[in-house]
Short mmCIF file of N, CA and C in Angstrom, two decimals:
data_model
loop_
_atom_site.label_atom_id
_atom_site.label_comp_id
_atom_site.label_asym_id
_atom_site.label_seq_id
_atom_site.Cartn_x
_atom_site.Cartn_y
_atom_site.Cartn_z
N MET N 3 -20.19 -9.79 76.38
CA MET N 3 -20.34 -10.95 75.53
C MET N 3 -21.41 -10.70 74.47
N GLN N 4 -21.20 -11.25 73.28
CA GLN N 4 -22.13 -11.04 72.19
C GLN N 4 -23.42 -11.81 72.40
N GLN N 5 -24.51 -11.23 71.94
CA GLN N 5 -25.82 -11.85 72.06
C GLN N 5 -25.87 -13.11 71.18
N PRO N 6 -26.38 -14.23 71.71
CA PRO N 6 -26.41 -15.45 70.89
C PRO N 6 -27.39 -15.31 69.73
N THR N 7 -27.01 -15.87 68.58
CA THR N 7 -27.87 -15.76 67.40
C THR N 7 -28.92 -16.84 67.35
N ILE N 8 -28.70 -17.95 68.07
CA ILE N 8 -29.70 -19.00 68.17
C ILE N 8 -30.50 -18.75 69.44
N ARG N 9 -31.81 -18.77 69.33
CA ARG N 9 -32.68 -18.50 70.48
C ARG N 9 -33.63 -19.66 70.71
N LYS N 10 -34.28 -19.64 71.87
CA LYS N 10 -35.25 -20.65 72.23
C LYS N 10 -36.39 -20.66 71.20
N ASN N 11 -36.88 -21.85 70.88
CA ASN N 11 -37.97 -22.09 69.92
C ASN N 11 -37.59 -21.87 68.45
N ASP N 12 -36.30 -21.67 68.15
CA ASP N 12 -35.85 -21.62 66.76
C ASP N 12 -35.80 -23.04 66.21
N ASN N 13 -36.06 -23.19 64.92
CA ASN N 13 -35.89 -24.48 64.25
C ASN N 13 -34.48 -24.51 63.68
N VAL N 14 -33.74 -25.59 64.00
CA VAL N 14 -32.35 -25.69 63.58
C VAL N 14 -32.08 -27.06 62.95
N VAL N 15 -30.94 -27.14 62.24
CA VAL N 15 -30.45 -28.38 61.65
C VAL N 15 -29.09 -28.65 62.28
N ILE N 16 -28.82 -29.91 62.64
CA ILE N 16 -27.52 -30.30 63.17
C ILE N 16 -26.59 -30.50 61.98
N THR N 17 -25.43 -29.84 61.99
CA THR N 17 -24.54 -29.88 60.83
C THR N 17 -23.45 -30.94 60.95
N THR N 18 -23.02 -31.29 62.17
CA THR N 18 -21.94 -32.27 62.33
C THR N 18 -22.26 -33.23 63.46
N GLY N 19 -21.52 -34.33 63.51
CA GLY N 19 -21.66 -35.28 64.60
C GLY N 19 -22.58 -36.44 64.26
N LYS N 20 -22.89 -37.22 65.28
CA LYS N 20 -23.69 -38.44 65.06
C LYS N 20 -25.13 -38.13 64.66
N ASP N 21 -25.62 -36.95 64.98
CA ASP N 21 -27.00 -36.58 64.65
C ASP N 21 -27.07 -35.60 63.47
N SER N 22 -26.04 -35.54 62.63
CA SER N 22 -26.02 -34.55 61.56
C SER N 22 -27.18 -34.78 60.59
N GLY N 23 -27.79 -33.70 60.18
CA GLY N 23 -28.94 -33.74 59.28
C GLY N 23 -30.27 -33.73 59.98
N LYS N 24 -30.29 -33.99 61.28
CA LYS N 24 -31.55 -33.98 62.02
C LYS N 24 -32.02 -32.55 62.25
N LYS N 25 -33.34 -32.38 62.21
CA LYS N 25 -33.93 -31.07 62.48
C LYS N 25 -34.65 -31.12 63.81
N GLY N 26 -34.72 -29.99 64.47
CA GLY N 26 -35.41 -29.93 65.75
C GLY N 26 -35.59 -28.51 66.23
N ARG N 27 -36.36 -28.38 67.30
CA ARG N 27 -36.63 -27.08 67.90
C ARG N 27 -35.71 -26.90 69.11
N VAL N 28 -35.19 -25.69 69.28
CA VAL N 28 -34.31 -25.41 70.41
C VAL N 28 -35.15 -25.30 71.67
N LEU N 29 -34.83 -26.13 72.67
CA LEU N 29 -35.56 -26.13 73.93
C LEU N 29 -34.92 -25.20 74.95
N LYS N 30 -33.60 -25.09 74.91
CA LYS N 30 -32.88 -24.32 75.92
C LYS N 30 -31.58 -23.82 75.32
N VAL N 31 -31.17 -22.60 75.69
CA VAL N 31 -29.90 -22.02 75.25
C VAL N 31 -29.06 -21.75 76.49
N LEU N 32 -27.80 -22.21 76.45
CA LEU N 32 -26.85 -21.97 77.54
C LEU N 32 -25.74 -21.05 77.01
N PRO N 33 -25.96 -19.73 77.02
CA PRO N 33 -25.01 -18.81 76.38
C PRO N 33 -23.64 -18.77 77.05
N GLY N 34 -23.59 -19.02 78.36
CA GLY N 34 -22.31 -19.02 79.06
C GLY N 34 -21.39 -20.14 78.60
N LYS N 35 -21.98 -21.27 78.25
CA LYS N 35 -21.21 -22.43 77.79
C LYS N 35 -21.19 -22.54 76.26
N GLY N 36 -22.00 -21.74 75.58
CA GLY N 36 -22.05 -21.80 74.13
C GLY N 36 -22.71 -23.05 73.61
N ARG N 37 -23.73 -23.54 74.32
CA ARG N 37 -24.38 -24.79 73.95
C ARG N 37 -25.90 -24.60 73.89
N VAL N 38 -26.55 -25.51 73.16
CA VAL N 38 -28.01 -25.50 73.04
C VAL N 38 -28.55 -26.91 73.25
N VAL N 39 -29.80 -27.01 73.68
CA VAL N 39 -30.49 -28.29 73.79
C VAL N 39 -31.55 -28.32 72.70
N VAL N 40 -31.47 -29.32 71.82
CA VAL N 40 -32.37 -29.43 70.68
C VAL N 40 -33.27 -30.64 70.87
N GLU N 41 -34.55 -30.46 70.57
CA GLU N 41 -35.56 -31.50 70.76
C GLU N 41 -35.26 -32.72 69.89
N GLY N 42 -35.14 -33.91 70.52
CA GLY N 42 -34.95 -35.15 69.79
C GLY N 42 -33.54 -35.40 69.28
N VAL N 43 -32.57 -34.62 69.74
CA VAL N 43 -31.20 -34.73 69.25
C VAL N 43 -30.26 -34.99 70.42
N ASN N 44 -29.21 -35.79 70.21
CA ASN N 44 -28.20 -36.11 71.22
C ASN N 44 -28.85 -36.71 72.46
N ILE N 45 -29.61 -37.78 72.25
CA ILE N 45 -30.31 -38.45 73.35
C ILE N 45 -29.29 -39.17 74.23
N ILE N 46 -29.34 -38.89 75.53
CA ILE N 46 -28.45 -39.53 76.49
C ILE N 46 -29.29 -40.28 77.51
N LYS N 47 -28.65 -41.24 78.19
CA LYS N 47 -29.35 -42.03 79.21
C LYS N 47 -28.82 -41.63 80.58
N ARG N 48 -29.73 -41.38 81.51
CA ARG N 48 -29.37 -41.02 82.87
C ARG N 48 -29.94 -42.07 83.81
N HIS N 49 -29.11 -42.59 84.70
CA HIS N 49 -29.57 -43.52 85.72
C HIS N 49 -30.00 -42.71 86.93
N THR N 50 -31.29 -42.80 87.28
CA THR N 50 -31.82 -41.99 88.39
C THR N 50 -32.22 -42.87 89.56
N LYS N 51 -32.00 -42.33 90.74
CA LYS N 51 -32.40 -43.01 91.97
C LYS N 51 -33.86 -42.68 92.26
N PRO N 52 -34.60 -43.60 92.82
CA PRO N 52 -35.97 -43.27 93.20
C PRO N 52 -35.99 -42.31 94.39
N ASN N 53 -36.91 -41.35 94.34
CA ASN N 53 -37.07 -40.39 95.43
C ASN N 53 -38.57 -40.25 95.71
N PRO N 54 -39.08 -40.95 96.71
CA PRO N 54 -40.53 -40.91 96.98
C PRO N 54 -41.03 -39.54 97.40
N GLN N 55 -40.19 -38.73 98.03
CA GLN N 55 -40.62 -37.39 98.47
C GLN N 55 -40.93 -36.50 97.28
N ARG N 56 -40.14 -36.62 96.22
CA ARG N 56 -40.37 -35.80 95.01
C ARG N 56 -41.20 -36.55 93.97
N ASN N 57 -41.64 -37.75 94.30
CA ASN N 57 -42.45 -38.57 93.40
C ASN N 57 -41.69 -38.91 92.10
N ILE N 58 -40.39 -39.25 92.25
CA ILE N 58 -39.55 -39.62 91.12
C ILE N 58 -39.31 -41.13 91.17
N LYS N 59 -39.61 -41.79 90.04
CA LYS N 59 -39.34 -43.22 89.95
C LYS N 59 -37.90 -43.42 89.53
N GLY N 60 -37.31 -44.52 89.99
CA GLY N 60 -35.94 -44.83 89.62
C GLY N 60 -35.90 -45.55 88.29
N GLY N 61 -34.72 -45.63 87.71
CA GLY N 61 -34.55 -46.34 86.45
C GLY N 61 -33.70 -45.55 85.48
N ILE N 62 -33.75 -45.95 84.23
CA ILE N 62 -32.98 -45.29 83.19
C ILE N 62 -33.89 -44.33 82.44
N VAL N 63 -33.50 -43.05 82.42
CA VAL N 63 -34.29 -42.00 81.77
C VAL N 63 -33.53 -41.50 80.55
N GLU N 64 -34.22 -41.39 79.43
CA GLU N 64 -33.61 -40.84 78.22
C GLU N 64 -34.05 -39.39 78.08
N ARG N 65 -33.07 -38.52 77.80
CA ARG N 65 -33.38 -37.11 77.58
C ARG N 65 -32.35 -36.50 76.65
N GLU N 66 -32.60 -35.26 76.23
CA GLU N 66 -31.72 -34.58 75.29
C GLU N 66 -30.49 -34.03 76.02
N GLY N 67 -29.33 -34.21 75.42
CA GLY N 67 -28.10 -33.60 75.92
C GLY N 67 -27.84 -32.31 75.17
N THR N 68 -26.79 -31.61 75.56
CA THR N 68 -26.47 -30.34 74.89
C THR N 68 -25.63 -30.59 73.65
N VAL N 69 -25.73 -29.65 72.72
CA VAL N 69 -24.95 -29.66 71.49
C VAL N 69 -24.26 -28.31 71.41
N HIS N 70 -23.03 -28.27 70.93
CA HIS N 70 -22.35 -26.98 70.82
C HIS N 70 -23.05 -26.13 69.77
N ALA N 71 -23.16 -24.83 70.07
CA ALA N 71 -23.92 -23.92 69.21
C ALA N 71 -23.32 -23.80 67.81
N SER N 72 -22.02 -24.07 67.67
CA SER N 72 -21.40 -23.99 66.34
C SER N 72 -21.79 -25.16 65.46
N ASN N 73 -22.37 -26.21 66.04
CA ASN N 73 -22.76 -27.39 65.28
C ASN N 73 -24.22 -27.37 64.86
N VAL N 74 -24.91 -26.28 65.08
CA VAL N 74 -26.30 -26.14 64.62
C VAL N 74 -26.41 -24.92 63.73
N GLN N 75 -27.35 -24.97 62.79
CA GLN N 75 -27.58 -23.85 61.91
C GLN N 75 -29.08 -23.61 61.80
N LEU N 76 -29.46 -22.35 61.81
CA LEU N 76 -30.87 -21.95 61.81
C LEU N 76 -31.54 -22.31 60.49
N VAL N 77 -32.81 -22.71 60.55
CA VAL N 77 -33.62 -22.94 59.36
C VAL N 77 -34.53 -21.72 59.20
N CYS N 78 -34.45 -21.07 58.04
CA CYS N 78 -35.25 -19.88 57.78
C CYS N 78 -36.73 -20.26 57.68
N PRO N 79 -37.63 -19.57 58.40
CA PRO N 79 -39.05 -19.91 58.32
C PRO N 79 -39.68 -19.53 56.98
N GLU N 80 -39.06 -18.62 56.22
CA GLU N 80 -39.63 -18.20 54.94
C GLU N 80 -39.20 -19.08 53.78
N CYS N 81 -37.88 -19.30 53.63
CA CYS N 81 -37.41 -20.09 52.49
C CYS N 81 -37.19 -21.56 52.84
N GLY N 82 -37.13 -21.91 54.13
CA GLY N 82 -37.01 -23.30 54.56
C GLY N 82 -35.62 -23.88 54.44
N LYS N 83 -34.61 -23.06 54.13
CA LYS N 83 -33.24 -23.54 53.99
C LYS N 83 -32.44 -23.19 55.23
N MET N 84 -31.36 -23.97 55.49
CA MET N 84 -30.50 -23.59 56.60
C MET N 84 -29.65 -22.42 56.16
N THR N 85 -29.48 -21.47 57.08
CA THR N 85 -28.87 -20.21 56.70
C THR N 85 -28.09 -19.58 57.83
N ARG N 86 -27.24 -18.65 57.47
CA ARG N 86 -26.58 -17.83 58.47
C ARG N 86 -27.52 -16.69 58.84
N ILE N 87 -27.22 -16.02 59.95
CA ILE N 87 -28.12 -14.99 60.45
C ILE N 87 -27.45 -13.63 60.32
N GLY N 88 -28.22 -12.67 59.80
CA GLY N 88 -27.77 -11.29 59.75
C GLY N 88 -28.66 -10.46 60.65
N HIS N 89 -28.30 -9.19 60.81
CA HIS N 89 -29.10 -8.28 61.63
C HIS N 89 -29.43 -7.04 60.83
N ARG N 90 -30.62 -6.51 61.07
CA ARG N 90 -31.05 -5.29 60.39
C ARG N 90 -31.92 -4.50 61.36
N VAL N 91 -31.89 -3.18 61.26
CA VAL N 91 -32.72 -2.34 62.12
C VAL N 91 -34.01 -2.04 61.37
N ASP N 92 -35.14 -2.50 61.93
CA ASP N 92 -36.47 -2.22 61.37
C ASP N 92 -37.15 -1.23 62.29
N GLY N 93 -37.25 0.00 61.86
CA GLY N 93 -37.88 1.02 62.70
C GLY N 93 -37.02 1.30 63.92
N ASP N 94 -37.53 0.91 65.10
CA ASP N 94 -36.80 1.18 66.34
C ASP N 94 -36.18 -0.07 66.96
N ARG N 95 -36.33 -1.24 66.31
CA ARG N 95 -35.78 -2.46 66.90
C ARG N 95 -34.92 -3.22 65.90
N GLN N 96 -33.97 -4.01 66.44
CA GLN N 96 -33.08 -4.80 65.62
C GLN N 96 -33.68 -6.19 65.44
N VAL N 97 -33.73 -6.68 64.19
CA VAL N 97 -34.30 -7.99 63.90
C VAL N 97 -33.26 -8.87 63.23
N ARG N 98 -33.44 -10.19 63.38
CA ARG N 98 -32.57 -11.15 62.71
C ARG N 98 -33.13 -11.43 61.32
N ILE N 99 -32.25 -11.52 60.31
CA ILE N 99 -32.69 -11.78 58.94
C ILE N 99 -31.94 -12.98 58.38
N CYS N 100 -32.56 -13.63 57.40
CA CYS N 100 -31.95 -14.74 56.67
C CYS N 100 -30.97 -14.17 55.66
N ARG N 101 -29.77 -14.73 55.58
CA ARG N 101 -28.76 -14.25 54.64
C ARG N 101 -29.06 -14.69 53.20
N LYS N 102 -29.93 -15.69 53.01
CA LYS N 102 -30.22 -16.17 51.66
C LYS N 102 -31.38 -15.42 51.02
N CYS N 103 -32.50 -15.28 51.76
CA CYS N 103 -33.69 -14.66 51.17
C CYS N 103 -33.98 -13.27 51.72
N GLU N 104 -33.15 -12.80 52.67
CA GLU N 104 -33.33 -11.49 53.32
C GLU N 104 -34.66 -11.38 54.07
N GLY N 105 -35.29 -12.52 54.37
CA GLY N 105 -36.54 -12.52 55.13
C GLY N 105 -36.29 -12.37 56.63
N VAL N 106 -37.26 -11.84 57.33
CA VAL N 106 -37.13 -11.64 58.77
C VAL N 106 -37.37 -12.96 59.49
N VAL N 107 -36.43 -13.34 60.38
CA VAL N 107 -36.52 -14.60 61.12
C VAL N 107 -37.37 -14.42 62.36
N ASP N 108 -37.28 -13.27 63.02
CA ASP N 108 -38.06 -13.01 64.23
C ASP N 108 -39.54 -12.84 63.89
N LYS N 109 -40.41 -13.35 64.78
CA LYS N 109 -41.83 -13.23 64.52
C LYS N 109 -42.31 -11.82 64.82
#
């Protein structure tokens, strides 16, 4: 399977759906399902049971749901625009680059 181009802690923009246009940081990547969890996007409500052993209170909890990886696009840290990702070999390692400004996305 191909390596995912979106990684944890990347800044992304949601391109489609009810949250389109929102920006956020990637909290979690699920490469097997092709989905990502983005901070502050796709908020869902979960009804939880109280569990005194685990110190969990019951009630309605709001948290981020997953978004399909094709519905997010990376924001380049150099030019600040949403962009596609390319790859280039720098020395002995492969780095991700911005397709618009050719800047390196990896820190």
